[in-house]
Coordinates of C-alpha atoms and ligand atoms in Angstrom, one line a residue:
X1 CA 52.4 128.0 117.3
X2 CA 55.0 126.5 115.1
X3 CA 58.7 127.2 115.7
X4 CA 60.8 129.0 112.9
X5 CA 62.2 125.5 112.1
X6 CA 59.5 123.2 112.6
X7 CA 57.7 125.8 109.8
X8 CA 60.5 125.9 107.6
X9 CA 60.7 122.2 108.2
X10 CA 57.1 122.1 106.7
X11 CA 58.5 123.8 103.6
X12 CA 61.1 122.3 102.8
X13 CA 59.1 119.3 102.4
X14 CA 56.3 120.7 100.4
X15 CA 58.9 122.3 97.9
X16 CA 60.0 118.4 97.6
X17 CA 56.7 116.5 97.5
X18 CA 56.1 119.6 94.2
X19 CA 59.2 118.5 92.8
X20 CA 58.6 115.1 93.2
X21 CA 54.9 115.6 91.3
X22 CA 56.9 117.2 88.7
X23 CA 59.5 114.4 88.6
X24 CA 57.2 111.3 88.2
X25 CA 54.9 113.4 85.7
X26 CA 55.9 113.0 81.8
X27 CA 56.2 115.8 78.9
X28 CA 53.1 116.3 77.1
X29 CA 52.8 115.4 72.8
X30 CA 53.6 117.6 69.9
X31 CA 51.1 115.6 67.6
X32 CA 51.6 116.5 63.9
X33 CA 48.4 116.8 62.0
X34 CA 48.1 116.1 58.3
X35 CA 47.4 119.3 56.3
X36 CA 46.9 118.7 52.2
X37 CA 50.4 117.8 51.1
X38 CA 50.7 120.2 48.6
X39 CA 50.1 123.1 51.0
X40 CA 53.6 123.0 52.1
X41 CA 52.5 124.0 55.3
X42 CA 53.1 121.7 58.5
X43 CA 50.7 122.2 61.8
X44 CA 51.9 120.3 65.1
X45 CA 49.2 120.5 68.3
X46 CA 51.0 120.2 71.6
X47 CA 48.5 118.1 73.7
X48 CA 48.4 120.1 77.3
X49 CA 45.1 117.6 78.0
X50 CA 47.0 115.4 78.9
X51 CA 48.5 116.5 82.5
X52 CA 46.9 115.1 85.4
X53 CA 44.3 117.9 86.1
X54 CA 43.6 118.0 82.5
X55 CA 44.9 121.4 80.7
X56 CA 48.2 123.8 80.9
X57 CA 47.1 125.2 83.8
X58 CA 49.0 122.3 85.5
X59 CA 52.4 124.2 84.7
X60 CA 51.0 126.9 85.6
X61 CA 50.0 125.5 88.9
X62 CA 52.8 123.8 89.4
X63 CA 54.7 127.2 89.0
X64 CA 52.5 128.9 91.2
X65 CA 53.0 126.9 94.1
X66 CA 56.8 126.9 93.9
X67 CA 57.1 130.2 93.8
X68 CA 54.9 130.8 96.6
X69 CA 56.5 128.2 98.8
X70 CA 60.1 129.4 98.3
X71 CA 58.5 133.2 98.7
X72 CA 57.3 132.6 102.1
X73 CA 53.8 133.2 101.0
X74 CA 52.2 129.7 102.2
X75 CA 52.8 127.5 105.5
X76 CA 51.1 124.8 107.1
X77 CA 47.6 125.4 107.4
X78 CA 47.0 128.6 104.9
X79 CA 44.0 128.8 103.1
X80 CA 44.7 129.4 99.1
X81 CA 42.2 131.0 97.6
X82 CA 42.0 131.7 93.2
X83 CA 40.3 133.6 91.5
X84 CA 39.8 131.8 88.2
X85 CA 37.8 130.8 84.8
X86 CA 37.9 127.3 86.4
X87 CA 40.9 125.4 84.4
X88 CA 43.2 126.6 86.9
X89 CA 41.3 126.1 90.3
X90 CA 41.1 122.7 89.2
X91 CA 45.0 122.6 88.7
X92 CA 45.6 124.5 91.7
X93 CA 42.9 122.2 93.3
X94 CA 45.0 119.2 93.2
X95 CA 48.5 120.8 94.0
X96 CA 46.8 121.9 97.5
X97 CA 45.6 118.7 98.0
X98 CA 48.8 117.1 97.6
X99 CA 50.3 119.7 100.2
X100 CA 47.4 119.0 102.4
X101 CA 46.5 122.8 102.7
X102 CA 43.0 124.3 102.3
X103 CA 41.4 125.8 98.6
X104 CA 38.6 128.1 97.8
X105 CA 37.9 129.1 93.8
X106 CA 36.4 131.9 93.2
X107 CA 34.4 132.0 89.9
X108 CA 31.5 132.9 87.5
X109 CA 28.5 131.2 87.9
X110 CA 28.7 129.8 84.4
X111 CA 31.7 128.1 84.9
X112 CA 31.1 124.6 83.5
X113 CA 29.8 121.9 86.3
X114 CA 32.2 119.5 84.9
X115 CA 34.9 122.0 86.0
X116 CA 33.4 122.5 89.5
X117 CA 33.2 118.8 89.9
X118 CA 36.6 118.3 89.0
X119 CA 38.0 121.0 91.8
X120 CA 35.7 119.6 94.4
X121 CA 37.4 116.0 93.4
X122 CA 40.6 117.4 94.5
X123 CA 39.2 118.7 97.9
X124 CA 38.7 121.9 96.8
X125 CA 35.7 124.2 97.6
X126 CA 33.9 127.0 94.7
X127 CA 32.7 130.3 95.5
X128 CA 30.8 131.6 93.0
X129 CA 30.0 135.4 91.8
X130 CA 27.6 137.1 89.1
X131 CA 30.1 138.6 87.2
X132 CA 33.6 138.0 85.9
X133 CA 35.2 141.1 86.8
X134 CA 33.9 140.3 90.5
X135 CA 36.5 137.4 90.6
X136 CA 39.7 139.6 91.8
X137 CA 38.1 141.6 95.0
X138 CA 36.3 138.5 96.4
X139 CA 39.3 136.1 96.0
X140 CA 41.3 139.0 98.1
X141 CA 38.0 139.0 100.5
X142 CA 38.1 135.5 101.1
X143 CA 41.8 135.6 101.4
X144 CA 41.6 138.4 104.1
X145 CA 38.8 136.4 106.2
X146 CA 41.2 133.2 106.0
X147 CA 44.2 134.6 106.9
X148 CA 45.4 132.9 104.0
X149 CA 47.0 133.6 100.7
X150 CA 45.6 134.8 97.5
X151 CA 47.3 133.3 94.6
X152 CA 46.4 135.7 91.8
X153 CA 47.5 133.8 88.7
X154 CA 46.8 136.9 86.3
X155 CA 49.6 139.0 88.5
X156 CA 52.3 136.2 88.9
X157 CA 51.4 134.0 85.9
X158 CA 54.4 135.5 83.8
X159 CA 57.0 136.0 86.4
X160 CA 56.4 132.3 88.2
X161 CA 57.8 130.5 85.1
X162 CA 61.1 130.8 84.2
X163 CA 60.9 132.3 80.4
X164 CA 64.4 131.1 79.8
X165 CA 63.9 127.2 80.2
X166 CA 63.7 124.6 82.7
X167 CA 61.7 122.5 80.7
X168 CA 58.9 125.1 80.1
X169 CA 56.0 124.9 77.2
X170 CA 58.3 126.8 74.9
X171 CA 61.5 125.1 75.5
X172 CA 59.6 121.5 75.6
X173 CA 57.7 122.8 72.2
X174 CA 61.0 123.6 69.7
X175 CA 62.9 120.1 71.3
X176 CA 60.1 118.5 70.2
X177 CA 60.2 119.7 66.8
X178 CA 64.2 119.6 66.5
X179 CA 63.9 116.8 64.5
X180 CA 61.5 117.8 61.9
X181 CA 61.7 119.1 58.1
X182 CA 61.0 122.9 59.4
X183 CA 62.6 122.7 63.0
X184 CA 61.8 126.4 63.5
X185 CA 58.0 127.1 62.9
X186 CA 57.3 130.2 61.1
X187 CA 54.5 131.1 63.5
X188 CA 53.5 129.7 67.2
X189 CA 49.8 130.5 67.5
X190 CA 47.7 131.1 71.9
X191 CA 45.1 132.2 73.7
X192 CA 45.3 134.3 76.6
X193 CA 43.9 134.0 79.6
X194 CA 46.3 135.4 82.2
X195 CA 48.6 136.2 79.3
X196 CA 51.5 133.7 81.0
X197 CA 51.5 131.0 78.3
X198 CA 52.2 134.0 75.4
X199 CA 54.8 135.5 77.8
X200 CA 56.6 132.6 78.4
X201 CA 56.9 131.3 74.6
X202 CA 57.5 135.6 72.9
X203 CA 60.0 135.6 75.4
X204 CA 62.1 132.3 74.9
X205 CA 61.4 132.9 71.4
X206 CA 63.6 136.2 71.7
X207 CA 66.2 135.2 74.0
X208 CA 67.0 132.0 71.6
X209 CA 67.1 134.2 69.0
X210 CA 64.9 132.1 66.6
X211 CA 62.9 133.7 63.5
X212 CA 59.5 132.6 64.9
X213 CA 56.7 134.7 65.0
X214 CA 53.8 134.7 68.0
X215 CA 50.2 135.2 67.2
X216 CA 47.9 135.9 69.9
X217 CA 44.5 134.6 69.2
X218 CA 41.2 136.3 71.3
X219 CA 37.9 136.2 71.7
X220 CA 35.2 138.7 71.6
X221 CA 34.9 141.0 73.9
X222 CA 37.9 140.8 75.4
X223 CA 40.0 143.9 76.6
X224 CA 43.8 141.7 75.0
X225 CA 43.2 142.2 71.4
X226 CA 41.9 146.1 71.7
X227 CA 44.9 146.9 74.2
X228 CA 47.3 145.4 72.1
X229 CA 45.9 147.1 69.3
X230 CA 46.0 150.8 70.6
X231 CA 48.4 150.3 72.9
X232 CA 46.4 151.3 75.7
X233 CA 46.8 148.7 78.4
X234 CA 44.5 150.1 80.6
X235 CA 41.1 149.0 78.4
X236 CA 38.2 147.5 79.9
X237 CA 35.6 145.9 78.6
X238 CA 33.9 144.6 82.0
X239 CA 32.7 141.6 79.8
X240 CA 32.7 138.1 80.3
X241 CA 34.1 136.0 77.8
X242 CA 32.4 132.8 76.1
X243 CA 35.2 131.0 75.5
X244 CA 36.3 129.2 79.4
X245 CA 40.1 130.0 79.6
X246 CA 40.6 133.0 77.8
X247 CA 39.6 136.6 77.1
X248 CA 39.5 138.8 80.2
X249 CA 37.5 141.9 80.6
X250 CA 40.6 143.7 81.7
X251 CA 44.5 143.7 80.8
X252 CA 45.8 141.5 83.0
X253 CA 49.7 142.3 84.8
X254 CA 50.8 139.0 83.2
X255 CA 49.8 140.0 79.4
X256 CA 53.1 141.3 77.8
X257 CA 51.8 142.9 73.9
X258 CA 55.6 143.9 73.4
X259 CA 56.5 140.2 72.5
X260 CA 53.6 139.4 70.3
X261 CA 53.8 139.8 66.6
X262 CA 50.1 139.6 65.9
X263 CA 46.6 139.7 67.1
X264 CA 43.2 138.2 65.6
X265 CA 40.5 139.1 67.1
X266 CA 37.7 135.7 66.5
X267 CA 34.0 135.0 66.7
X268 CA 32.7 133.0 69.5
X269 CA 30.8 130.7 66.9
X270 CA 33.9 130.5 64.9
X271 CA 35.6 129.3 68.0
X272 CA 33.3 126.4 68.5
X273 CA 33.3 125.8 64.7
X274 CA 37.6 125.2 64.3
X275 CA 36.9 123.0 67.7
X276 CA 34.2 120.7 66.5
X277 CA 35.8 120.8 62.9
X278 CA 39.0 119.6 64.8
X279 CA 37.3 116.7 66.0
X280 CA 36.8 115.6 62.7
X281 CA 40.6 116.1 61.5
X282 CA 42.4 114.9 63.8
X283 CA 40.4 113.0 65.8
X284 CA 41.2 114.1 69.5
X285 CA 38.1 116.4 70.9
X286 CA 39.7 119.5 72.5
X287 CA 37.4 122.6 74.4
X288 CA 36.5 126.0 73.0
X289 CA 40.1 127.6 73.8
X290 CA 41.7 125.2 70.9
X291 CA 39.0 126.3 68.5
X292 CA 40.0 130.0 68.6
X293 CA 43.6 128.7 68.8
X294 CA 43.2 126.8 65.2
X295 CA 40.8 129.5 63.7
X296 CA 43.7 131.7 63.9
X297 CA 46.1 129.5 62.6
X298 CA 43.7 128.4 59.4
X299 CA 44.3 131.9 58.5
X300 CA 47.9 132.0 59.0
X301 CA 48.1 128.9 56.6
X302 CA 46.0 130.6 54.2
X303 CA 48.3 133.5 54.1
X304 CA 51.7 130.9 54.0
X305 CA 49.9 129.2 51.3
X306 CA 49.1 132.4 49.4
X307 CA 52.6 133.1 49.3
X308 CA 53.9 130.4 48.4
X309 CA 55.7 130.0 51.9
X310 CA 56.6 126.7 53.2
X311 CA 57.3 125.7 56.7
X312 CA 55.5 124.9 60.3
X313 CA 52.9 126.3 62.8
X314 CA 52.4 125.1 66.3
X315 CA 49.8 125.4 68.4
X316 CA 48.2 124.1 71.7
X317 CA 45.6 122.2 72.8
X318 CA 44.9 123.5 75.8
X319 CA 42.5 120.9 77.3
X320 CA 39.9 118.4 76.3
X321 CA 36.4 118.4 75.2
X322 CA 35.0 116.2 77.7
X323 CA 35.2 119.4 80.4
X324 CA 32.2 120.6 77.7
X325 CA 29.6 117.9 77.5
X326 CA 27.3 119.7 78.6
X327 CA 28.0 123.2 77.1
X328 CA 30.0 123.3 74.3
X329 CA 29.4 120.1 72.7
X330 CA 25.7 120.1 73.1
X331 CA 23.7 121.4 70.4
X332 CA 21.0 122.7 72.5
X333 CA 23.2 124.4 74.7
X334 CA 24.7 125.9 71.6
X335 CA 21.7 127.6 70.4
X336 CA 20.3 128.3 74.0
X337 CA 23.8 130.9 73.9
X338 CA 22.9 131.5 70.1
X339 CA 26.5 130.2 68.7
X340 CA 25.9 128.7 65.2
X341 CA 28.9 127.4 64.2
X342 CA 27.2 126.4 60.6
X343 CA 28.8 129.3 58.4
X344 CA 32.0 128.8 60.2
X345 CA 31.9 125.4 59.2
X346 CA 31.6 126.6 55.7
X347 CA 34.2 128.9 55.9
X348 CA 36.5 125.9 57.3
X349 CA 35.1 123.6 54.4
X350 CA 35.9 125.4 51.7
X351 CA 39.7 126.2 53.2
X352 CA 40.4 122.9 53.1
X353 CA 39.1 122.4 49.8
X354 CA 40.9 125.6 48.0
X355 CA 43.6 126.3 50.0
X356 CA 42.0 129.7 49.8
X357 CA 40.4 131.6 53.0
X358 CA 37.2 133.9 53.0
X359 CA 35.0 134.7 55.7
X360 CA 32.9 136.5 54.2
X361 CA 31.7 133.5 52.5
X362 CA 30.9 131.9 55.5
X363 CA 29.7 134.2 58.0
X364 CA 27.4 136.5 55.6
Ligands
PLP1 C1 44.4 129.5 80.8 C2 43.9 128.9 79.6 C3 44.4 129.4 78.4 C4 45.3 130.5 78.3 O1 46.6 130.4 78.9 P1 47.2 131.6 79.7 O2 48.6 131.1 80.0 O3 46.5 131.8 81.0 O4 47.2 132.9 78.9 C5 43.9 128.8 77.2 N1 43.0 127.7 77.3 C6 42.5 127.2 78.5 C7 41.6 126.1 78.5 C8 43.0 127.8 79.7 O5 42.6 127.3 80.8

């Protein structure tokens, strides 16, 4: 049995050895990608693929851990178990690792083996269940049997981030763009998975005062876009979503509708269509979470451009397509899940050459 000291001891030195990760680790890009001049319309991707473990879960992790630590919620020796879409476990993963303390993930079978690989890479072990809203009571199981501590991202994702600053997405995202020709973008455009990232950013957003405006983006059959819509937050759809980071089948603690400004709801193919499409544009290969991200904001554009509005949107990508070799990127895998991006492709095609946007045209 440890002493009180020797234990705080312990802590002291893993609340360093985070803040030393965090130290030595650099910001992540705000690319800018070329849009048809005449648009008037400029789109910035922050690059969150390119943390250490891959995607923005590594704040999140990060965040997680700290807040744990200085909570008294992990020692020496405690299990940490997640329950997770896979992105964070492999964040999470690594930050236990460094500590030198046990992890169990707890996900869907279908979480991409490229994923699992990754968190077993860092030490970590997966637990996998048949069904996504399974995830919450068998991380606390697994917890209980340990003795050790269930993180629950979706509950502390938006209060283990300071929303003010201290170098968060939002903060890093608008000194990034201080220097450009429209410093304050008219819209910032994210997913939701826990709902942290969208919290986060609506609320600097508010506290700095500035005139942007968040859009949520979400995938189909998620319980986000309904709840926000009806304002009922206790909506559940009990189904998994196709798109690996976000979309839950409940309303997660951390999702906070009262600082979001709009919601599109977006196809699963059409997803998958903005992603590959993006390949082509810019030439970085993201996953499926940045194709709903830039469907949504194609249609924001469309509407600037309508109007005759000029200024900037920014939006993330959120990590990188080589987590989806096998599943996303594959053709065969593709139609096995009957996703045909080919209308959505269409749609995109004939944005880009009219400025103009109609889905109807595509996905008829
Ligand atoms: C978690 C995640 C998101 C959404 O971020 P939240 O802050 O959890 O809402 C988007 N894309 C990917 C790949 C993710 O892992």
């Amino acid at each position: 049995m440890n002493t009180e000291q020797e234990a705080w001891a312990w802590t002291h030195q893993a609340i360093k050895k985070v803040q030393a990760e965090n130290n030595r680790s650099a910001d992540t890009h705000l690319y800018k990608v070329d849009l048809p001049s005449h648009w008037g319309v400029d789109l910035y991707v922050k690059d969150e693929s390119c943390h250490r473990t891959g995607s923005l879960k590594h704040r999140l992790a990060r965040s997680l851990f700290l807040f744990a630590l200085v909570n008294g919620w992990i020692h020496q020796g405690t299990t940490v178990v997640e329950a997770s879409s896979g992105s964070t476990a492999v964040s999470e993963a690594y930050f236990a690792q460094l500590l030198g303390l046990d992890f169990v993930a707890v996900m869907t079978r279908s979480t991409s083996p490229e994923k699992v690989a990754l968190i077993e890479s860092f030490g970590g072990r997966c637990h996998f269940v048949d069904k996504a809203d399974e995830v919450y009571s068998a991380a606390a199981a697994i917890a209980e049997e340990t003795n050790g501590h269930y993180m629950d991202q979706f509950t502390y994702a938006e209060r283990a981030t300071d929303w003010r600053g201290n170098n968060n997405i939002a903060e890093s995202i608008f000194s990034q763009i201080s220097h450009e020709r429209f410093p304050e973008p008219a819209w910032v455009v994210v997913g939701a998975g826990t709902g942290g990232t969208s919290a986060t950013i609506g609320r600097y957003i508010r506290y700095h005062g500035h005139a942007t405006k968040l859009a949520v983006v979400d995938p189909e059959g998620s319980a986000f876009y309904p709840a926000w819509k009806n304002g009922d937050l206790s909506t559940v759809t009990g189904r998994s979503s196709r798109i690996e980071g976000i979309g839950r089948p409940r309303v997660e603690p951390s999702f906070v509708p009262g600082v979001i400004d709009h919601m599109i709801e977006i196809p699963d193919a059409a997803s998958v269509a903005a992603m590959l499409h993006f390949t082509e544009l810019a030439g970085m290969s993201a996953g499926p979470s940045t194709g709903t991200n830039l469907w949504g904001v194609w249609q924001l554009v469309a509407q600037m451009v309508a109007k005759g509005e000029r200024g900037s949107i920014v939006t993330l990508m959120c990590d990188g397509g080589e987590r989806y070799a096998g599943s996303y990127n594959s053709p065969a895998w593709l139609a096995e899940k009957g996703l045909d991006p080919a209308p959505h492709l269409t749609t995109i095609a004939e944005f880009f050459a009219t400025g103009c946007w109609d889905e109807g045209r595509g996905s008829a």
